PDB file of C-alpha atoms and ligand atoms in Angstrom:
ATOM      1  CA  UNK A   1     120.958 108.969  96.223  1.00 85.00           C
ATOM      2  CA  UNK A   2     121.071 105.185  97.121  1.00 95.00           C
ATOM      3  CA  UNK A   3     121.816 103.850 100.577  1.00 97.00           C
ATOM      4  CA  UNK A   4     124.559 101.262 101.291  1.00 97.00           C
ATOM      5  CA  UNK A   5     122.121  98.342 101.459  1.00 97.00           C
ATOM      6  CA  UNK A   6     120.664  99.151  98.026  1.00 97.00           C
ATOM      7  CA  UNK A   7     124.115  99.502  96.634  1.00 97.00           C
ATOM      8  CA  UNK A   8     125.199  96.216  98.130  1.00 97.00           C
ATOM      9  CA  UNK A   9     122.258  94.360  96.595  1.00 97.00           C
ATOM     10  CA  UNK A  10     122.806  96.094  93.288  1.00 97.00           C
ATOM     11  CA  UNK A  11     126.579  95.204  93.209  1.00 96.00           C
ATOM     12  CA  UNK A  12     126.033  91.669  94.496  1.00 97.00           C
ATOM     13  CA  UNK A  13     122.483  90.660  93.751  1.00 97.00           C
ATOM     14  CA  UNK A  14     121.197  87.432  95.325  1.00 98.00           C
ATOM     15  CA  UNK A  15     119.411  84.881  93.189  1.00 98.00           C
ATOM     16  CA  UNK A  16     120.055  86.381  89.835  1.00 98.00           C
ATOM     17  CA  UNK A  17     119.501  84.182  86.819  1.00 96.00           C
ATOM     18  CA  UNK A  18     117.262  81.336  85.844  1.00 93.00           C
ATOM     19  CA  UNK A  19     116.785  77.763  87.076  1.00 96.00           C
ATOM     20  CA  UNK A  20     116.269  74.419  85.366  1.00 96.00           C
ATOM     21  CA  UNK A  21     112.684  73.205  85.345  1.00 97.00           C
ATOM     22  CA  UNK A  22     111.044  75.900  87.355  1.00 98.00           C
ATOM     23  CA  UNK A  23     107.672  74.999  88.829  1.00 98.00           C
ATOM     24  CA  UNK A  24     106.387  78.549  88.084  1.00 98.00           C
ATOM     25  CA  UNK A  25     107.399  81.578  86.071  1.00 97.00           C
ATOM     26  CA  UNK A  26     106.003  85.046  86.123  1.00 97.00           C
ATOM     27  CA  UNK A  27     107.020  88.063  84.109  1.00 96.00           C
ATOM     28  CA  UNK A  28     105.905  91.606  84.384  1.00 95.00           C
ATOM     29  CA  UNK A  29     106.611  94.729  82.311  1.00 95.00           C
ATOM     30  CA  UNK A  30     106.492  98.103  84.036  1.00 93.00           C
ATOM     31  CA  UNK A  31     103.842 100.453  82.583  1.00 90.00           C
ATOM     32  CA  UNK A  32     105.964 103.304  83.959  1.00 92.00           C
ATOM     33  CA  UNK A  33     109.403 102.581  82.472  1.00 94.00           C
ATOM     34  CA  UNK A  34     108.838  99.641  80.136  1.00 94.00           C
ATOM     35  CA  UNK A  35     111.366  97.506  81.865  1.00 96.00           C
ATOM     36  CA  UNK A  36     110.782  93.687  82.423  1.00 96.00           C
ATOM     37  CA  UNK A  37     111.230  91.384  85.259  1.00 97.00           C
ATOM     38  CA  UNK A  38     110.928  87.533  85.292  1.00 97.00           C
ATOM     39  CA  UNK A  39     110.772  85.464  88.509  1.00 98.00           C
ATOM     40  CA  UNK A  40     111.175  81.650  88.478  1.00 98.00           C
ATOM     41  CA  UNK A  41     110.177  79.460  91.442  1.00 98.00           C
ATOM     42  CA  UNK A  42     110.673  76.008  92.766  1.00 98.00           C
ATOM     43  CA  UNK A  43     107.735  74.982  94.983  1.00 98.00           C
ATOM     44  CA  UNK A  44     107.369  71.968  97.259  1.00 98.00           C
ATOM     45  CA  UNK A  45     104.233  71.371  99.317  1.00 97.00           C
ATOM     46  CA  UNK A  46     103.058  74.964  98.659  1.00 97.00           C
ATOM     47  CA  UNK A  47     106.438  76.420 100.031  1.00 98.00           C
ATOM     48  CA  UNK A  48     108.742  78.350  97.807  1.00 98.00           C
ATOM     49  CA  UNK A  49     112.080  76.438  98.091  1.00 98.00           C
ATOM     50  CA  UNK A  50     113.970  78.448  95.530  1.00 98.00           C
ATOM     51  CA  UNK A  51     113.570  81.733  93.581  1.00 98.00           C
ATOM     52  CA  UNK A  52     115.540  83.373  90.816  1.00 98.00           C
ATOM     53  CA  UNK A  53     115.104  86.693  88.998  1.00 98.00           C
ATOM     54  CA  UNK A  54     116.118  88.100  85.590  1.00 97.00           C
ATOM     55  CA  UNK A  55     115.500  91.755  84.813  1.00 96.00           C
ATOM     56  CA  UNK A  56     116.093  94.374  82.150  1.00 94.00           C
ATOM     57  CA  UNK A  57     115.297  96.927  84.910  1.00 95.00           C
ATOM     58  CA  UNK A  58     117.609  99.372  86.605  1.00 97.00           C
ATOM     59  CA  UNK A  59     119.696  99.107  89.715  1.00 97.00           C
ATOM     60  CA  UNK A  60     116.626  99.594  91.952  1.00 97.00           C
ATOM     61  CA  UNK A  61     114.864  96.789  90.220  1.00 98.00           C
ATOM     62  CA  UNK A  62     117.897  94.567  90.691  1.00 98.00           C
ATOM     63  CA  UNK A  63     118.181  95.475  94.387  1.00 98.00           C
ATOM     64  CA  UNK A  64     114.407  94.992  94.835  1.00 98.00           C
ATOM     65  CA  UNK A  65     114.303  91.582  93.245  1.00 98.00           C
ATOM     66  CA  UNK A  66     117.387  90.553  95.180  1.00 98.00           C
ATOM     67  CA  UNK A  67     115.639  91.205  98.537  1.00 98.00           C
ATOM     68  CA  UNK A  68     112.259  89.941  97.175  1.00 98.00           C
ATOM     69  CA  UNK A  69     113.619  86.542  96.156  1.00 98.00           C
ATOM     70  CA  UNK A  70     115.517  86.332  99.598  1.00 98.00           C
ATOM     71  CA  UNK A  71     112.279  87.225 101.392  1.00 98.00           C
ATOM     72  CA  UNK A  72     109.932  84.724  99.596  1.00 98.00           C
ATOM     73  CA  UNK A  73     112.298  81.730  99.989  1.00 98.00           C
ATOM     74  CA  UNK A  74     111.124  79.434 102.615  1.00 98.00           C
ATOM     75  CA  UNK A  75     107.672  81.114 102.737  1.00 98.00           C
ATOM     76  CA  UNK A  76     104.369  79.449 101.912  1.00 98.00           C
ATOM     77  CA  UNK A  77     102.611  80.731  98.734  1.00 98.00           C
ATOM     78  CA  UNK A  78     100.007  82.386 101.021  1.00 98.00           C
ATOM     79  CA  UNK A  79     102.686  84.207 103.042  1.00 98.00           C
ATOM     80  CA  UNK A  80     104.580  85.213  99.848  1.00 98.00           C
ATOM     81  CA  UNK A  81     101.421  86.749  98.465  1.00 98.00           C
ATOM     82  CA  UNK A  82     101.154  88.921 101.499  1.00 97.00           C
ATOM     83  CA  UNK A  83     104.434  90.722 100.663  1.00 97.00           C
ATOM     84  CA  UNK A  84     104.196  93.901  98.732  1.00 97.00           C
ATOM     85  CA  UNK A  85     106.823  96.250  97.170  1.00 97.00           C
ATOM     86  CA  UNK A  86     106.613  98.252 100.414  1.00 98.00           C
ATOM     87  CA  UNK A  87     108.114  95.259 102.311  1.00 98.00           C
ATOM     88  CA  UNK A  88     110.893  95.068  99.801  1.00 98.00           C
ATOM     89  CA  UNK A  89     111.616  98.785 100.096  1.00 98.00           C
ATOM     90  CA  UNK A  90     111.616  98.582 103.879  1.00 98.00           C
ATOM     91  CA  UNK A  91     114.040  95.683 103.700  1.00 98.00           C
ATOM     92  CA  UNK A  92     116.303  97.782 101.507  1.00 98.00           C
ATOM     93  CA  UNK A  93     116.060 100.715 103.922  1.00 98.00           C
ATOM     94  CA  UNK A  94     114.294 102.851 101.381  1.00 97.00           C
ATOM     95  CA  UNK A  95     114.404 103.760  97.666  1.00 97.00           C
ATOM     96  CA  UNK A  96     114.300 107.287  96.168  1.00 96.00           C
ATOM     97  CA  UNK A  97     110.754 108.325  95.326  1.00 95.00           C
ATOM     98  CA  UNK A  98     111.156 108.218  91.450  1.00 95.00           C
ATOM     99  CA  UNK A  99     112.378 104.608  91.908  1.00 96.00           C
ATOM    100  CA  UNK A 100     109.510 103.126  93.853  1.00 96.00           C
ATOM    101  CA  UNK A 101     107.825 101.783  90.721  1.00 95.00           C
ATOM    102  CA  UNK A 102     110.933  99.634  90.093  1.00 97.00           C
ATOM    103  CA  UNK A 103     110.116  97.604  93.290  1.00 97.00           C
ATOM    104  CA  UNK A 104     106.598  97.074  91.873  1.00 96.00           C
ATOM    105  CA  UNK A 105     108.236  94.884  89.156  1.00 96.00           C
ATOM    106  CA  UNK A 106     109.380  92.506  91.764  1.00 97.00           C
ATOM    107  CA  UNK A 107     106.013  92.313  93.574  1.00 97.00           C
ATOM    108  CA  UNK A 108     104.035  91.745  90.394  1.00 96.00           C
ATOM    109  CA  UNK A 109     106.396  89.217  88.925  1.00 97.00           C
ATOM    110  CA  UNK A 110     106.240  87.172  92.197  1.00 98.00           C
ATOM    111  CA  UNK A 111     102.410  87.355  92.090  1.00 97.00           C
ATOM    112  CA  UNK A 112     102.353  86.344  88.488  1.00 97.00           C
ATOM    113  CA  UNK A 113     104.560  83.383  89.116  1.00 98.00           C
ATOM    114  CA  UNK A 114     102.427  82.243  92.018  1.00 98.00           C
ATOM    115  CA  UNK A 115      99.285  82.798  89.796  1.00 97.00           C
ATOM    116  CA  UNK A 116     100.932  80.676  87.174  1.00 96.00           C
ATOM    117  CA  UNK A 117     101.482  77.894  89.725  1.00 98.00           C
ATOM    118  CA  UNK A 118      98.029  78.092  91.188  1.00 97.00           C
ATOM    119  CA  UNK A 119      96.389  77.988  87.704  1.00 96.00           C
ATOM    120  CA  UNK A 120      98.421  74.994  86.602  1.00 96.00           C
ATOM    121  CA  UNK A 121      97.688  73.179  89.841  1.00 96.00           C
ATOM    122  CA  UNK A 122      94.075  74.168  90.365  1.00 96.00           C
ATOM    123  CA  UNK A 123      94.855  75.869  93.658  1.00 96.00           C
ATOM    124  CA  UNK A 124      92.621  78.541  95.113  1.00 94.00           C
ATOM    125  CA  UNK A 125      94.662  80.977  97.066  1.00 96.00           C
ATOM    126  CA  UNK A 126      93.097  83.701  99.129  1.00 94.00           C
ATOM    127  CA  UNK A 127      95.915  86.159  98.220  1.00 95.00           C
ATOM    128  CA  UNK A 128      95.096  85.844  94.441  1.00 95.00           C
ATOM    129  CA  UNK A 129      91.442  86.816  94.844  1.00 92.00           C
ATOM    130  CA  UNK A 130      90.958  89.847  92.558  1.00 89.00           C
ATOM    131  CA  UNK A 131      94.502  89.491  91.136  1.00 91.00           C
ATOM    132  CA  UNK A 132      94.416  90.318  87.408  1.00 89.00           C
ATOM    133  CA  UNK A 133      97.491  88.827  85.594  1.00 88.00           C
ATOM    134  CA  UNK A 134      96.876  91.312  82.740  1.00 84.00           C
ATOM    135  CA  UNK A 135      96.782  94.367  84.940  1.00 77.00           C
ATOM    136  CA  UNK A 136      99.913  95.823  83.425  1.00 66.00           C
ATOM    137  CA  UNK A 137      98.130  96.379  80.105  1.00 53.00           C
ATOM    138  CA  UNK A 138      95.167  98.060  81.834  1.00 51.00           C
ATOM    139  CA  UNK A 139      97.610 100.246  83.705  1.00 51.00           C
ATOM    140  CA  UNK A 140      99.275 101.020  80.473  1.00 47.00           C
ATOM    141  CA  UNK A 141      96.006 102.036  78.779  1.00 47.00           C
ATOM    142  CA  UNK A 142      95.170 104.079  81.790  1.00 44.00           C
ATOM    143  CA  UNK A 143      98.495 105.813  81.437  1.00 44.00           C
ATOM    144  CA  UNK A 144      98.134 106.472  77.830  1.00 44.00           C
ATOM    145  CA  UNK A 145      94.789 107.959  78.324  1.00 43.00           C
ATOM    146  CA  UNK A 146      96.239 110.293  80.893  1.00 40.00           C
ATOM    147  CA  UNK A 147      99.038 111.481  78.777  1.00 38.00           C
TER     148      UNK A 147
HETATM  149 FE1  LIG B 201     112.586 100.640  85.030  1.00 71.01          FE
HETATM  150 FE2  LIG B 201     113.825 100.987  87.399  1.00 71.01          FE
HETATM  151  S1  LIG B 201     113.510 102.443  85.799  1.00 71.01           S
HETATM  152  S2  LIG B 201     112.905  99.223  86.559  1.00 71.01           S
END
């Protein structure tokens, strides 16, 4: 069901854990499965110099956040905001269909961390236009209504 690259990142995740004095933290709860992800960032001159993740999510969430944290390191905030869960899945060489939502945790937690940083520092970032930090709740309501 999982390719070798997904298994490798699941067995040996990169950047798992927390950091001291992060410059930004973002957490996101999946409206689909209820799992949580937290991303912490160190930022210098609007460049992400370090990233760590912590998740209660499944193996696909672990693998997705492992590649996500690798991919955002060294990127500017603007460049990191352009990455989506699709980029993380591509980097992993694919995820099974029912596990796509797990990679959304990584994307949203990264976006929320950057949003946190931008709000604290009065930064206007193009990639955050229209970003709603409370979107998970809206999604959730949406889902409940559908059920
Ligand atoms: Fe919840 Fe994968 S099932 S993160």
